[in-house]
PDB file of C-alpha atoms in Angstrom:
ATOM      1  CA  MET T  29     200.160-266.332 112.314  1.00 53.00           C
ATOM      2  CA  ALA T  30     198.043-268.468 109.437  1.00 69.00           C
ATOM      3  CA  ASP T  31     197.969-271.850 109.165  1.00 89.00           C
ATOM      4  CA  ASN T  32     200.259-274.572 107.478  1.00 94.00           C
ATOM      5  CA  PHE T  33     199.036-277.581 105.273  1.00 96.00           C
ATOM      6  CA  ILE T  34     201.165-280.782 103.207  1.00 97.00           C
ATOM      7  CA  PHE T  35     201.265-278.807 100.055  1.00 98.00           C
ATOM      8  CA  ASP T  36     202.043-281.959  96.906  1.00 98.00           C
ATOM      9  CA  LEU T  37     203.090-281.304  93.555  1.00 98.00           C
ATOM     10  CA  VAL T  38     203.330-284.485  91.046  1.00 97.00           C
ATOM     11  CA  SER T  39     203.473-285.713  87.146  1.00 94.00           C
ATOM     12  CA  PRO T  40     204.216-288.686  85.733  1.00 93.00           C
ATOM     13  CA  GLU T  41     207.627-288.123  86.155  1.00 89.00           C
ATOM     14  CA  ARG T  42     208.478-287.397  90.104  1.00 93.00           C
ATOM     15  CA  LEU T  43     207.787-285.916  92.671  1.00 96.00           C
ATOM     16  CA  LEU T  44     207.797-282.147  92.259  1.00 96.00           C
ATOM     17  CA  LEU T  45     206.514-281.396  95.823  1.00 96.00           C
ATOM     18  CA  SER T  46     206.267-281.625  99.515  1.00 97.00           C
ATOM     19  CA  GLU T  47     205.740-279.759 102.001  1.00 96.00           C
ATOM     20  CA  PRO T  48     204.602-277.597 104.143  1.00 97.00           C
ATOM     21  CA  VAL T  49     202.306-274.782 102.726  1.00 97.00           C
ATOM     22  CA  ILE T  50     200.568-270.964 103.942  1.00 96.00           C
ATOM     23  CA  ASP T  51     199.171-270.820 100.444  1.00 96.00           C
ATOM     24  CA  VAL T  52     198.924-271.669  97.478  1.00 97.00           C
ATOM     25  CA  VAL T  53     197.730-270.180  93.734  1.00 97.00           C
ATOM     26  CA  ILE T  54     196.185-273.162  91.712  1.00 97.00           C
ATOM     27  CA  PRO T  55     194.929-272.842  88.022  1.00 94.00           C
ATOM     28  CA  ALA T  56     191.359-273.921  88.315  1.00 95.00           C
ATOM     29  CA  SER T  57     189.709-275.037  85.268  1.00 90.00           C
ATOM     30  CA  GLU T  58     187.099-271.938  86.626  1.00 89.00           C
ATOM     31  CA  GLY T  59     189.692-269.279  87.626  1.00 90.00           C
ATOM     32  CA  GLU T  60     192.460-269.080  90.013  1.00 93.00           C
ATOM     33  CA  MET T  61     192.225-270.787  93.508  1.00 96.00           C
ATOM     34  CA  THR T  62     193.573-269.340  96.240  1.00 97.00           C
ATOM     35  CA  VAL T  63     194.377-273.038  98.821  1.00 97.00           C
ATOM     36  CA  MET T  64     194.936-272.390 102.163  1.00 96.00           C
ATOM     37  CA  ALA T  65     195.113-274.400 105.987  1.00 95.00           C
ATOM     38  CA  ASN T  66     190.692-275.719 106.433  1.00 94.00           C
ATOM     39  CA  HIS T  67     190.011-275.289 103.405  1.00 94.00           C
ATOM     40  CA  ALA T  68     186.290-277.494 101.939  1.00 94.00           C
ATOM     41  CA  PRO T  69     187.297-280.388 100.286  1.00 96.00           C
ATOM     42  CA  THR T  70     186.749-279.796  96.837  1.00 95.00           C
ATOM     43  CA  MET T  71     188.160-281.330  93.169  1.00 96.00           C
ATOM     44  CA  THR T  72     189.094-279.139  90.297  1.00 97.00           C
ATOM     45  CA  ALA T  73     190.532-279.409  86.338  1.00 96.00           C
ATOM     46  CA  ILE T  74     193.839-277.960  86.413  1.00 95.00           C
ATOM     47  CA  LYS T  75     194.061-276.132  82.988  1.00 91.00           C
ATOM     48  CA  PRO T  76     197.865-274.929  81.685  1.00 89.00           C
ATOM     49  CA  GLY T  77     198.876-272.121  83.706  1.00 90.00           C
ATOM     50  CA  VAL T  78     201.333-271.010  86.587  1.00 92.00           C
ATOM     51  CA  VAL T  79     200.646-272.489  90.447  1.00 96.00           C
ATOM     52  CA  LYS T  80     202.174-270.181  92.885  1.00 96.00           C
ATOM     53  CA  VAL T  81     203.257-271.494  96.096  1.00 98.00           C
ATOM     54  CA  HIS T  82     204.304-269.878  99.444  1.00 97.00           C
ATOM     55  CA  SER T  83     206.032-271.890 101.465  1.00 96.00           C
ATOM     56  CA  ALA T  84     205.757-272.182 105.055  1.00 95.00           C
ATOM     57  CA  THR T  85     209.076-271.752 105.603  1.00 94.00           C
ATOM     58  CA  GLY T  86     208.278-268.051 103.241  1.00 93.00           C
ATOM     59  CA  LYS T  87     209.983-269.658 100.247  1.00 95.00           C
ATOM     60  CA  LYS T  88     207.258-268.170  96.991  1.00 96.00           C
ATOM     61  CA  GLN T  89     208.197-271.102  94.224  1.00 95.00           C
ATOM     62  CA  ASP T  90     206.405-271.162  91.361  1.00 95.00           C
ATOM     63  CA  TYR T  91     205.250-273.639  88.583  1.00 95.00           C
ATOM     64  CA  VAL T  92     204.270-274.547  85.719  1.00 92.00           C
ATOM     65  CA  VAL T  93     201.443-276.751  84.927  1.00 93.00           C
ATOM     66  CA  PHE T  94     199.974-278.773  81.306  1.00 88.00           C
ATOM     67  CA  GLY T  95     196.784-279.767  83.045  1.00 91.00           C
ATOM     68  CA  GLY T  96     195.512-281.898  85.904  1.00 95.00           C
ATOM     69  CA  PHE T  97     193.515-282.090  88.405  1.00 97.00           C
ATOM     70  CA  ALA T  98     194.023-280.806  92.610  1.00 98.00           C
ATOM     71  CA  ASP T  99     192.209-282.878  95.449  1.00 97.00           C
ATOM     72  CA  ILE T 100     192.436-280.627  97.864  1.00 97.00           C
ATOM     73  CA  LEU T 101     191.518-281.050 102.017  1.00 96.00           C
ATOM     74  CA  PRO T 102     191.401-279.008 104.822  1.00 94.00           C
ATOM     75  CA  THR T 103     194.661-280.657 105.724  1.00 93.00           C
ATOM     76  CA  GLY T 104     195.957-280.741 102.439  1.00 96.00           C
ATOM     77  CA  CYS T 105     196.534-280.428  98.720  1.00 97.00           C
ATOM     78  CA  THR T 106     197.547-282.795  96.094  1.00 98.00           C
ATOM     79  CA  LEU T 107     197.792-281.557  92.536  1.00 98.00           C
ATOM     80  CA  LEU T 108     198.012-284.078  89.890  1.00 98.00           C
ATOM     81  CA  ALA T 109     199.787-282.635  87.150  1.00 96.00           C
ATOM     82  CA  GLU T 110     199.647-283.814  83.544  1.00 93.00           C
ATOM     83  CA  SER T 111     203.018-282.523  83.391  1.00 91.00           C
ATOM     84  CA  ALA T 112     205.286-279.796  85.713  1.00 93.00           C
ATOM     85  CA  ILE T 113     208.271-277.932  85.851  1.00 91.00           C
ATOM     86  CA  PRO T 114     209.635-275.307  87.452  1.00 92.00           C
ATOM     87  CA  VAL T 115     208.924-271.575  85.992  1.00 90.00           C
ATOM     88  CA  GLN T 116     212.824-270.699  86.125  1.00 88.00           C
ATOM     89  CA  ASP T 117     213.248-274.670  83.481  1.00 88.00           C
ATOM     90  CA  LEU T 118     210.544-273.735  81.596  1.00 83.00           C
ATOM     91  CA  ARG T 119     211.786-272.493  77.606  1.00 82.00           C
ATOM     92  CA  GLN T 120     209.646-270.592  75.634  1.00 81.00           C
ATOM     93  CA  ASP T 121     210.415-273.348  72.639  1.00 84.00           C
ATOM     94  CA  GLU T 122     208.549-276.348  74.891  1.00 83.00           C
ATOM     95  CA  LEU T 123     205.341-273.652  74.966  1.00 84.00           C
ATOM     96  CA  THR T 124     205.745-273.152  71.282  1.00 88.00           C
ATOM     97  CA  ARG T 125     206.393-276.901  70.606  1.00 89.00           C
ATOM     98  CA  ARG T 126     203.296-277.714  72.645  1.00 86.00           C
ATOM     99  CA  ILE T 127     201.022-275.320  71.173  1.00 89.00           C
ATOM    100  CA  ASP T 128     202.889-276.966  67.199  1.00 93.00           C
ATOM    101  CA  ILE T 129     200.962-279.756  68.391  1.00 91.00           C
ATOM    102  CA  ALA T 130     198.151-279.296  69.272  1.00 90.00           C
ATOM    103  CA  LYS T 131     197.659-277.176  65.793  1.00 92.00           C
ATOM    104  CA  ALA T 132     198.531-279.999  63.887  1.00 92.00           C
ATOM    105  CA  GLU T 133     196.098-282.072  65.627  1.00 91.00           C
ATOM    106  CA  LEU T 134     193.380-279.700  65.392  1.00 89.00           C
ATOM    107  CA  GLU T 135     193.875-279.954  61.665  1.00 91.00           C
ATOM    108  CA  ASN T 136     193.002-283.672  61.838  1.00 87.00           C
ATOM    109  CA  VAL T 137     190.046-283.839  64.323  1.00 88.00           C
ATOM    110  CA  GLU T 138     186.358-284.820  63.369  1.00 88.00           C
ATOM    111  CA  HIS T 139     185.303-285.393  66.321  1.00 90.00           C
ATOM    112  CA  HIS T 140     183.796-281.900  68.017  1.00 89.00           C
ATOM    113  CA  GLU T 141     184.628-281.712  71.613  1.00 90.00           C
ATOM    114  CA  ARG T 142     188.013-283.023  70.653  1.00 88.00           C
ATOM    115  CA  LYS T 143     188.475-279.931  68.768  1.00 90.00           C
ATOM    116  CA  SER T 144     187.017-277.569  71.337  1.00 89.00           C
ATOM    117  CA  GLN T 145     189.443-278.880  73.701  1.00 85.00           C
ATOM    118  CA  LEU T 146     192.256-278.617  71.823  1.00 87.00           C
ATOM    119  CA  GLU T 147     191.212-275.185  70.875  1.00 89.00           C
ATOM    120  CA  HIS T 148     190.965-274.324  74.064  1.00 85.00           C
ATOM    121  CA  PHE T 149     194.498-275.469  74.789  1.00 85.00           C
ATOM    122  CA  ILE T 150     196.140-273.812  72.173  1.00 87.00           C
ATOM    123  CA  MET T 151     194.221-270.516  73.418  1.00 87.00           C
ATOM    124  CA  GLU T 152     195.298-271.607  77.235  1.00 84.00           C
ATOM    125  CA  MET T 153     199.310-272.695  75.844  1.00 84.00           C
ATOM    126  CA  THR T 154     199.107-269.176  73.873  1.00 84.00           C
ATOM    127  CA  ARG T 155     198.433-267.079  77.220  1.00 82.00           C
ATOM    128  CA  LEU T 156     200.870-268.872  79.055  1.00 80.00           C
ATOM    129  CA  ARG T 157     203.833-267.910  76.990  1.00 80.00           C
ATOM    130  CA  GLY T 158     202.630-265.090  76.224  1.00 78.00           C
ATOM    131  CA  ALA T 159     202.742-264.101  80.782  1.00 74.00           C
ATOM    132  CA  ILE T 160     206.546-266.625  80.999  1.00 73.00           C
ATOM    133  CA  GLY T 161     208.018-263.907  78.351  1.00 63.00           C
ATOM    134  CA  GLN T 162     208.201-261.103  80.275  1.00 49.00           C
ATOM    135  CA  ASP T 163     210.976-261.809  81.273  1.00 43.00           C
TER     136      ASP T 163
END
């Protein structure tokens, strides 16, 4: 039987989840990452994507996050999201709205680093919209 650890998913608006889990798959900046109990201490940036939570009760929950970072310790994981929402509550028009805002900002940006960040964000959001749109 797998050990449990505490997973906290926090957005600026609210604490979305805080409970014992078996594992969590997070969209780390370097690729998907599975976090389990006794994980080596790690901090990682989070890109837009889906967080897959497997709670200690056996329940599975998915959340869409729009960036942030995760602090992983052997006893727990805290994901501080720029914004997060349960997958079932997400509407396609919300993803389209976020893509449109980023595209509008991209048209006027002059700094190369910010332009690169926006292009990457648009790519991730477009990929996410395609993945979530498959009902």
